[in-house]
Amino acid sequence: AQSVTQPDIHITVSEGASLELRCNYSYGATPYLFWYVQSPGQGLQLLLKYFSGDTLVQGIKGFEAEFKRSQSSFNLRKPSVHWSDAAEYFCAVGGEQAGTALIFGKGTTLSVSS
Amino acid sequence: GAGVSQSPSNKVTEKGKDVELRCDPISGHTALYWYRQSLGQGLEFLIYFQGNSAPDKSGLPSDRFSAERTGGSVSTLTIQRTQQEDSAVYLCASSFSTDTEAFFGQGTRLTVV
């Protein structure tokens, strides 16, 4: 069965600084990888996804993520963080095999300091 | 419908009672997921439906939890003999398939007193 690890429970970044949120996955076949964001009191919104092709994917709100198969990682990055980016971020893995569920990590809470 | 709809939005129940949580997915979405979100626990996977069948029930925490989906559409998550540790937000999501975006409902906040 697939699994996702987000090693950082909570990260604080200064406004304007760069951001990297880590995600490691485990899956025996080709993974489908996602990053979702949940703002306080809001539902989950998809930031970006990777299925195949270019390993660097662009998402909404200036986010990008890079798939590294050799490291089983799919880290989320943003060059300059805004105060409105404060939220909880979830990495998720699905897969090409029939019947593969979408499994989420425990999330990383991002705080932005001024 | 326009989005994934969950009902009720809030449910307070007494310990030992049964509860039913409902999910109306986006029309045409064949994949449907149930998750549980507790503080510090992220999104705990419960069960996944493809059409009316459930290829993966591995996340159901105990035999008190069950779910069904009828007509490839509406799904119901049932918790029997509720316990205080069942208190959480229960989220439903749907997608066209497992390789497309999953859309989430606003959740049902369950409180067991």
PDB file of C-alpha atoms in Angstrom:
ATOM      1  CA  ALA A   1       0.000   0.000   0.000  1.00  0.00           C
ATOM      2  CA  GLN A   2       1.150   3.513  -0.668  1.00  0.00           C
ATOM      3  CA  SER A   3       2.097   6.007   2.029  1.00  0.00           C
ATOM      4  CA  VAL A   4       3.202   9.616   2.371  1.00  0.00           C
ATOM      5  CA  THR A   5       5.553  11.217   4.863  1.00  0.00           C
ATOM      6  CA  GLN A   6       5.725  14.938   5.500  1.00  0.00           C
ATOM      7  CA  PRO A   7       8.656  15.252   7.913  1.00  0.00           C
ATOM      8  CA  ASP A   8       7.957  18.820   9.008  1.00  0.00           C
ATOM      9  CA  ILE A   9       4.906  19.337  11.207  1.00  0.00           C
ATOM     10  CA  HIS A  10       5.288  23.107  11.448  1.00  0.00           C
ATOM     11  CA  ILE A  11       7.428  25.594   9.543  1.00  0.00           C
ATOM     12  CA  THR A  12       7.761  29.352  10.031  1.00  0.00           C
ATOM     13  CA  VAL A  13       9.037  31.485   7.176  1.00  0.00           C
ATOM     14  CA  SER A  14       9.542  35.229   6.944  1.00  0.00           C
ATOM     15  CA  GLU A  15       7.413  37.040   4.408  1.00  0.00           C
ATOM     16  CA  GLY A  16       9.331  37.327   1.158  1.00  0.00           C
ATOM     17  CA  ALA A  17      11.607  34.406   1.947  1.00  0.00           C
ATOM     18  CA  SER A  18      11.675  31.192  -0.054  1.00  0.00           C
ATOM     19  CA  LEU A  19       9.818  28.072   1.013  1.00  0.00           C
ATOM     20  CA  GLU A  20      10.325  24.358   0.590  1.00  0.00           C
ATOM     21  CA  LEU A  21       7.968  21.780   2.067  1.00  0.00           C
ATOM     22  CA  ARG A  22       9.142  18.207   2.005  1.00  0.00           C
ATOM     23  CA  CYS A  23       7.197  15.154   0.909  1.00  0.00           C
ATOM     24  CA  ASN A  24       8.347  11.567   0.579  1.00  0.00           C
ATOM     25  CA  TYR A  25       6.159   8.816  -0.756  1.00  0.00           C
ATOM     26  CA  SER A  26       6.129   5.072  -0.982  1.00  0.00           C
ATOM     27  CA  TYR A  27       4.430   3.341  -3.897  1.00  0.00           C
ATOM     28  CA  GLY A  28       5.391   0.317  -5.936  1.00  0.00           C
ATOM     29  CA  ALA A  29       4.388   1.609  -9.342  1.00  0.00           C
ATOM     30  CA  THR A  30       4.145   4.934 -11.114  1.00  0.00           C
ATOM     31  CA  PRO A  31       2.805   7.431  -8.586  1.00  0.00           C
ATOM     32  CA  TYR A  32       0.344  10.210  -9.108  1.00  0.00           C
ATOM     33  CA  LEU A  33       1.365  13.039  -6.781  1.00  0.00           C
ATOM     34  CA  PHE A  34      -0.582  16.009  -5.507  1.00  0.00           C
ATOM     35  CA  TRP A  35      -0.225  18.993  -3.201  1.00  0.00           C
ATOM     36  CA  TYR A  36      -3.337  20.437  -1.542  1.00  0.00           C
ATOM     37  CA  VAL A  37      -3.703  23.497   0.678  1.00  0.00           C
ATOM     38  CA  GLN A  38      -6.205  24.047   3.457  1.00  0.00           C
ATOM     39  CA  SER A  39      -6.571  27.601   4.727  1.00  0.00           C
ATOM     40  CA  PRO A  40      -8.109  28.160   8.175  1.00  0.00           C
ATOM     41  CA  GLY A  41     -11.799  27.346   8.067  1.00  0.00           C
ATOM     42  CA  GLN A  42     -11.626  26.494   4.385  1.00  0.00           C
ATOM     43  CA  GLY A  43     -11.848  23.336   2.355  1.00  0.00           C
ATOM     44  CA  LEU A  44      -8.975  21.654   0.562  1.00  0.00           C
ATOM     45  CA  GLN A  45      -7.771  23.174  -2.695  1.00  0.00           C
ATOM     46  CA  LEU A  46      -5.495  21.538  -5.246  1.00  0.00           C
ATOM     47  CA  LEU A  47      -2.208  23.410  -5.772  1.00  0.00           C
ATOM     48  CA  LEU A  48      -0.631  21.145  -8.364  1.00  0.00           C
ATOM     49  CA  LYS A  49      -0.305  17.569  -9.552  1.00  0.00           C
ATOM     50  CA  TYR A  50       2.170  15.267 -11.255  1.00  0.00           C
ATOM     51  CA  PHE A  51       1.290  12.258 -13.385  1.00  0.00           C
ATOM     52  CA  SER A  52       4.057  11.949 -15.951  1.00  0.00           C
ATOM     53  CA  GLY A  53       6.372  13.938 -18.185  1.00  0.00           C
ATOM     54  CA  ASP A  54       8.251  16.994 -16.995  1.00  0.00           C
ATOM     55  CA  THR A  55       9.316  16.414 -13.413  1.00  0.00           C
ATOM     56  CA  LEU A  56       8.976  20.102 -12.503  1.00  0.00           C
ATOM     57  CA  VAL A  57       5.329  21.082 -12.320  1.00  0.00           C
ATOM     58  CA  GLN A  58       3.846  24.505 -11.899  1.00  0.00           C
ATOM     59  CA  GLY A  59       0.768  25.165  -9.850  1.00  0.00           C
ATOM     60  CA  ILE A  60      -1.457  27.965  -8.727  1.00  0.00           C
ATOM     61  CA  LYS A  61      -0.426  30.866  -6.491  1.00  0.00           C
ATOM     62  CA  GLY A  62       3.197  30.693  -7.664  1.00  0.00           C
ATOM     63  CA  PHE A  63       3.916  27.225  -6.268  1.00  0.00           C
ATOM     64  CA  GLU A  64       5.955  24.551  -8.000  1.00  0.00           C
ATOM     65  CA  ALA A  65       7.015  21.020  -7.118  1.00  0.00           C
ATOM     66  CA  GLU A  66       9.698  18.696  -8.387  1.00  0.00           C
ATOM     67  CA  PHE A  67       9.284  14.932  -8.687  1.00  0.00           C
ATOM     68  CA  LYS A  68      12.484  13.026  -7.958  1.00  0.00           C
ATOM     69  CA  ARG A  69      11.957   9.323  -8.483  1.00  0.00           C
ATOM     70  CA  SER A  70      15.388   8.376  -7.156  1.00  0.00           C
ATOM     71  CA  GLN A  71      14.586  10.066  -3.842  1.00  0.00           C
ATOM     72  CA  SER A  72      10.864   9.204  -3.798  1.00  0.00           C
ATOM     73  CA  SER A  73      10.225  12.858  -3.159  1.00  0.00           C
ATOM     74  CA  PHE A  74       7.842  15.542  -4.350  1.00  0.00           C
ATOM     75  CA  ASN A  75       8.857  18.735  -2.560  1.00  0.00           C
ATOM     76  CA  LEU A  76       6.807  21.909  -2.831  1.00  0.00           C
ATOM     77  CA  ARG A  77       8.554  25.232  -3.372  1.00  0.00           C
ATOM     78  CA  LYS A  78       7.765  28.911  -3.630  1.00  0.00           C
ATOM     79  CA  PRO A  79      10.406  31.585  -4.250  1.00  0.00           C
ATOM     80  CA  SER A  80       8.754  34.338  -2.194  1.00  0.00           C
ATOM     81  CA  VAL A  81       6.156  33.651   0.474  1.00  0.00           C
ATOM     82  CA  HIS A  82       3.231  35.983   1.118  1.00  0.00           C
ATOM     83  CA  TRP A  83       1.378  36.297   4.419  1.00  0.00           C
ATOM     84  CA  SER A  84      -1.701  34.816   2.736  1.00  0.00           C
ATOM     85  CA  ASP A  85       0.196  31.557   2.179  1.00  0.00           C
ATOM     86  CA  ALA A  86      -0.150  30.709   5.870  1.00  0.00           C
ATOM     87  CA  ALA A  87      -2.136  27.475   5.835  1.00  0.00           C
ATOM     88  CA  GLU A  88      -1.823  23.718   6.142  1.00  0.00           C
ATOM     89  CA  TYR A  89      -0.293  21.887   3.217  1.00  0.00           C
ATOM     90  CA  PHE A  90      -0.927  18.262   2.372  1.00  0.00           C
ATOM     91  CA  CYS A  91       0.971  15.996   0.013  1.00  0.00           C
ATOM     92  CA  ALA A  92      -0.933  13.060  -1.472  1.00  0.00           C
ATOM     93  CA  VAL A  93      -0.125   9.995  -3.540  1.00  0.00           C
ATOM     94  CA  GLY A  94      -2.337   7.948  -5.815  1.00  0.00           C
ATOM     95  CA  GLY A  95      -1.279   5.619  -8.578  1.00  0.00           C
ATOM     96  CA  GLU A  96      -1.826   4.103 -11.961  1.00  0.00           C
ATOM     97  CA  GLN A  97      -2.794   0.694 -10.666  1.00  0.00           C
ATOM     98  CA  ALA A  98      -6.529   0.089 -10.656  1.00  0.00           C
ATOM     99  CA  GLY A  99      -8.067   0.468  -7.232  1.00  0.00           C
ATOM    100  CA  THR A 100      -5.331   2.724  -5.874  1.00  0.00           C
ATOM    101  CA  ALA A 101      -6.725   5.107  -3.289  1.00  0.00           C
ATOM    102  CA  LEU A 102      -5.565   8.676  -2.745  1.00  0.00           C
ATOM    103  CA  ILE A 103      -3.500   8.769   0.446  1.00  0.00           C
ATOM    104  CA  PHE A 104      -2.511  11.953   2.260  1.00  0.00           C
ATOM    105  CA  GLY A 105       0.346  12.851   4.548  1.00  0.00           C
ATOM    106  CA  LYS A 106      -0.243  14.338   7.988  1.00  0.00           C
ATOM    107  CA  GLY A 107       0.329  17.834   6.692  1.00  0.00           C
ATOM    108  CA  THR A 108       2.704  20.716   7.316  1.00  0.00           C
ATOM    109  CA  THR A 109       1.465  23.903   8.940  1.00  0.00           C
ATOM    110  CA  LEU A 110       3.063  27.006   7.468  1.00  0.00           C
ATOM    111  CA  SER A 111       3.264  30.194   9.504  1.00  0.00           C
ATOM    112  CA  VAL A 112       4.467  33.418   7.890  1.00  0.00           C
ATOM    113  CA  SER A 113       6.177  36.043  10.020  1.00  0.00           C
ATOM    114  CA  SER A 114       6.427  39.712   9.099  1.00  0.00           C
TER     115      SER A 114
ATOM    116  CA  GLY B   1     -24.302  19.251  -8.554  1.00  0.00           C
ATOM    117  CA  ALA B   2     -21.858  22.104  -8.569  1.00  0.00           C
ATOM    118  CA  GLY B   3     -19.675  20.638  -5.868  1.00  0.00           C
ATOM    119  CA  VAL B   4     -19.379  17.832  -3.360  1.00  0.00           C
ATOM    120  CA  SER B   5     -22.138  18.166  -0.806  1.00  0.00           C
ATOM    121  CA  GLN B   6     -21.997  16.667   2.672  1.00  0.00           C
ATOM    122  CA  SER B   7     -24.737  16.506   5.262  1.00  0.00           C
ATOM    123  CA  PRO B   8     -25.177  17.267   8.006  1.00  0.00           C
ATOM    124  CA  SER B   9     -22.514  19.942   8.383  1.00  0.00           C
ATOM    125  CA  ASN B  10     -22.511  19.444  12.141  1.00  0.00           C
ATOM    126  CA  LYS B  11     -23.663  16.500  14.223  1.00  0.00           C
ATOM    127  CA  VAL B  12     -23.668  16.155  17.987  1.00  0.00           C
ATOM    128  CA  THR B  13     -24.530  12.701  19.231  1.00  0.00           C
ATOM    129  CA  GLU B  14     -24.485  10.818  22.479  1.00  0.00           C
ATOM    130  CA  LYS B  15     -21.950   8.098  23.065  1.00  0.00           C
ATOM    131  CA  GLY B  16     -23.336   4.749  21.970  1.00  0.00           C
ATOM    132  CA  LYS B  17     -25.712   6.097  19.342  1.00  0.00           C
ATOM    133  CA  ASP B  18     -25.415   5.353  15.628  1.00  0.00           C
ATOM    134  CA  VAL B  19     -24.826   8.126  13.092  1.00  0.00           C
ATOM    135  CA  GLU B  20     -25.081   8.360   9.317  1.00  0.00           C
ATOM    136  CA  LEU B  21     -23.075  10.828   7.291  1.00  0.00           C
ATOM    137  CA  ARG B  22     -24.034  11.537   3.708  1.00  0.00           C
ATOM    138  CA  CYS B  23     -21.963  12.533   0.690  1.00  0.00           C
ATOM    139  CA  ASP B  24     -23.298  13.699  -2.680  1.00  0.00           C
ATOM    140  CA  PRO B  25     -20.390  13.688  -5.140  1.00  0.00           C
ATOM    141  CA  ILE B  26     -20.058  15.767  -8.266  1.00  0.00           C
ATOM    142  CA  SER B  27     -22.208  14.290 -11.018  1.00  0.00           C
ATOM    143  CA  GLY B  28     -20.231  11.892 -13.206  1.00  0.00           C
ATOM    144  CA  HIS B  29     -17.418  11.342 -10.725  1.00  0.00           C
ATOM    145  CA  THR B  30     -16.778   7.620 -10.411  1.00  0.00           C
ATOM    146  CA  ALA B  31     -14.218   7.765  -7.593  1.00  0.00           C
ATOM    147  CA  LEU B  32     -15.354   8.686  -4.082  1.00  0.00           C
ATOM    148  CA  TYR B  33     -13.244   8.894  -0.938  1.00  0.00           C
ATOM    149  CA  TRP B  34     -13.945   9.236   2.768  1.00  0.00           C
ATOM    150  CA  TYR B  35     -11.375  10.721   5.121  1.00  0.00           C
ATOM    151  CA  ARG B  36     -11.302  11.655   8.784  1.00  0.00           C
ATOM    152  CA  GLN B  37      -9.474  14.787   9.954  1.00  0.00           C
ATOM    153  CA  SER B  38      -8.489  15.151  13.560  1.00  0.00           C
ATOM    154  CA  LEU B  39      -6.155  17.752  15.036  1.00  0.00           C
ATOM    155  CA  GLY B  40      -2.586  16.768  14.274  1.00  0.00           C
ATOM    156  CA  GLN B  41      -3.582  13.639  12.363  1.00  0.00           C
ATOM    157  CA  GLY B  42      -3.887  15.021   8.869  1.00  0.00           C
ATOM    158  CA  LEU B  43      -6.351  13.337   6.545  1.00  0.00           C
ATOM    159  CA  GLU B  44      -6.818   9.763   7.655  1.00  0.00           C
ATOM    160  CA  PHE B  45      -7.982   7.597   4.759  1.00  0.00           C
ATOM    161  CA  LEU B  46     -11.095   5.561   5.551  1.00  0.00           C
ATOM    162  CA  ILE B  47     -12.478   4.037   2.352  1.00  0.00           C
ATOM    163  CA  TYR B  48     -12.463   4.485  -1.417  1.00  0.00           C
ATOM    164  CA  PHE B  49     -15.207   3.655  -3.905  1.00  0.00           C
ATOM    165  CA  GLN B  50     -14.847   3.110  -7.624  1.00  0.00           C
ATOM    166  CA  GLY B  51     -18.407   3.135  -8.836  1.00  0.00           C
ATOM    167  CA  ASN B  52     -20.390   1.164  -6.268  1.00  0.00           C
ATOM    168  CA  SER B  53     -17.561  -1.138  -5.257  1.00  0.00           C
ATOM    169  CA  ALA B  54     -14.944  -0.456  -2.616  1.00  0.00           C
ATOM    170  CA  PRO B  55     -11.496  -1.646  -3.779  1.00  0.00           C
ATOM    171  CA  ASP B  56      -9.896  -0.325  -0.608  1.00  0.00           C
ATOM    172  CA  LYS B  57     -11.543  -0.475   2.813  1.00  0.00           C
ATOM    173  CA  SER B  58      -8.244  -0.683   4.630  1.00  0.00           C
ATOM    174  CA  GLY B  59      -8.661   2.585   6.484  1.00  0.00           C
ATOM    175  CA  LEU B  60     -11.863   1.798   8.354  1.00  0.00           C
ATOM    176  CA  PRO B  61     -10.708   1.907  11.996  1.00  0.00           C
ATOM    177  CA  SER B  62     -13.058  -0.744  13.360  1.00  0.00           C
ATOM    178  CA  ASP B  63     -16.070  -2.867  12.475  1.00  0.00           C
ATOM    179  CA  ARG B  64     -18.263  -0.088  13.878  1.00  0.00           C
ATOM    180  CA  PHE B  65     -17.534   1.831  10.681  1.00  0.00           C
ATOM    181  CA  SER B  66     -19.168   0.939   7.378  1.00  0.00           C
ATOM    182  CA  ALA B  67     -19.923   2.709   4.129  1.00  0.00           C
ATOM    183  CA  GLU B  68     -21.934   2.111   1.038  1.00  0.00           C
ATOM    184  CA  ARG B  69     -22.476   3.781  -2.286  1.00  0.00           C
ATOM    185  CA  THR B  70     -25.542   3.307  -4.402  1.00  0.00           C
ATOM    186  CA  GLY B  71     -26.157   4.087  -8.057  1.00  0.00           C
ATOM    187  CA  GLY B  72     -22.568   5.175  -8.433  1.00  0.00           C
ATOM    188  CA  SER B  73     -23.522   8.395  -6.715  1.00  0.00           C
ATOM    189  CA  VAL B  74     -24.526   9.069  -3.106  1.00  0.00           C
ATOM    190  CA  SER B  75     -22.477   7.501  -0.354  1.00  0.00           C
ATOM    191  CA  THR B  76     -23.301   7.002   3.315  1.00  0.00           C
ATOM    192  CA  LEU B  77     -20.762   6.479   6.079  1.00  0.00           C
ATOM    193  CA  THR B  78     -22.277   4.826   9.133  1.00  0.00           C
ATOM    194  CA  ILE B  79     -20.702   4.754  12.569  1.00  0.00           C
ATOM    195  CA  GLN B  80     -22.352   2.404  15.035  1.00  0.00           C
ATOM    196  CA  ARG B  81     -22.145   2.732  18.818  1.00  0.00           C
ATOM    197  CA  THR B  82     -20.210   5.984  18.583  1.00  0.00           C
ATOM    198  CA  GLN B  83     -17.306   6.615  20.933  1.00  0.00           C
ATOM    199  CA  GLN B  84     -15.738   9.910  21.989  1.00  0.00           C
ATOM    200  CA  GLU B  85     -12.637   9.132  19.929  1.00  0.00           C
ATOM    201  CA  ASP B  86     -14.841   9.175  16.818  1.00  0.00           C
ATOM    202  CA  SER B  87     -15.178  12.944  17.194  1.00  0.00           C
ATOM    203  CA  ALA B  88     -13.578  14.526  14.125  1.00  0.00           C
ATOM    204  CA  VAL B  89     -14.346  16.165  10.813  1.00  0.00           C
ATOM    205  CA  TYR B  90     -15.358  13.605   8.203  1.00  0.00           C
ATOM    206  CA  LEU B  91     -14.472  14.667   4.671  1.00  0.00           C
ATOM    207  CA  CYS B  92     -15.732  13.273   1.406  1.00  0.00           C
ATOM    208  CA  ALA B  93     -14.052  13.797  -1.956  1.00  0.00           C
ATOM    209  CA  SER B  94     -14.840  12.747  -5.502  1.00  0.00           C
ATOM    210  CA  SER B  95     -13.015  12.658  -8.828  1.00  0.00           C
ATOM    211  CA  PHE B  96     -13.540  11.457 -12.391  1.00  0.00           C
ATOM    212  CA  SER B  97     -10.809   8.922 -11.869  1.00  0.00           C
ATOM    213  CA  THR B  98      -7.795   8.355  -9.696  1.00  0.00           C
ATOM    214  CA  ASP B  99      -5.568  10.406 -11.967  1.00  0.00           C
ATOM    215  CA  THR B 100      -7.637  13.568 -11.823  1.00  0.00           C
ATOM    216  CA  GLU B 101      -8.165  16.182  -9.161  1.00  0.00           C
ATOM    217  CA  ALA B 102     -10.215  15.162  -6.155  1.00  0.00           C
ATOM    218  CA  PHE B 103     -12.768  17.745  -5.077  1.00  0.00           C
ATOM    219  CA  PHE B 104     -13.609  17.938  -1.399  1.00  0.00           C
ATOM    220  CA  GLY B 105     -16.805  18.693   0.428  1.00  0.00           C
ATOM    221  CA  GLN B 106     -16.890  21.016   3.422  1.00  0.00           C
ATOM    222  CA  GLY B 107     -17.071  18.078   5.787  1.00  0.00           C
ATOM    223  CA  THR B 108     -19.266  16.918   8.641  1.00  0.00           C
ATOM    224  CA  ARG B 109     -18.059  17.861  12.102  1.00  0.00           C
ATOM    225  CA  LEU B 110     -19.014  15.011  14.411  1.00  0.00           C
ATOM    226  CA  THR B 111     -18.971  15.519  18.158  1.00  0.00           C
ATOM    227  CA  VAL B 112     -19.648  12.579  20.436  1.00  0.00           C
ATOM    228  CA  VAL B 113     -20.615  13.608  23.963  1.00  0.00           C
TER     229      VAL B 113
END
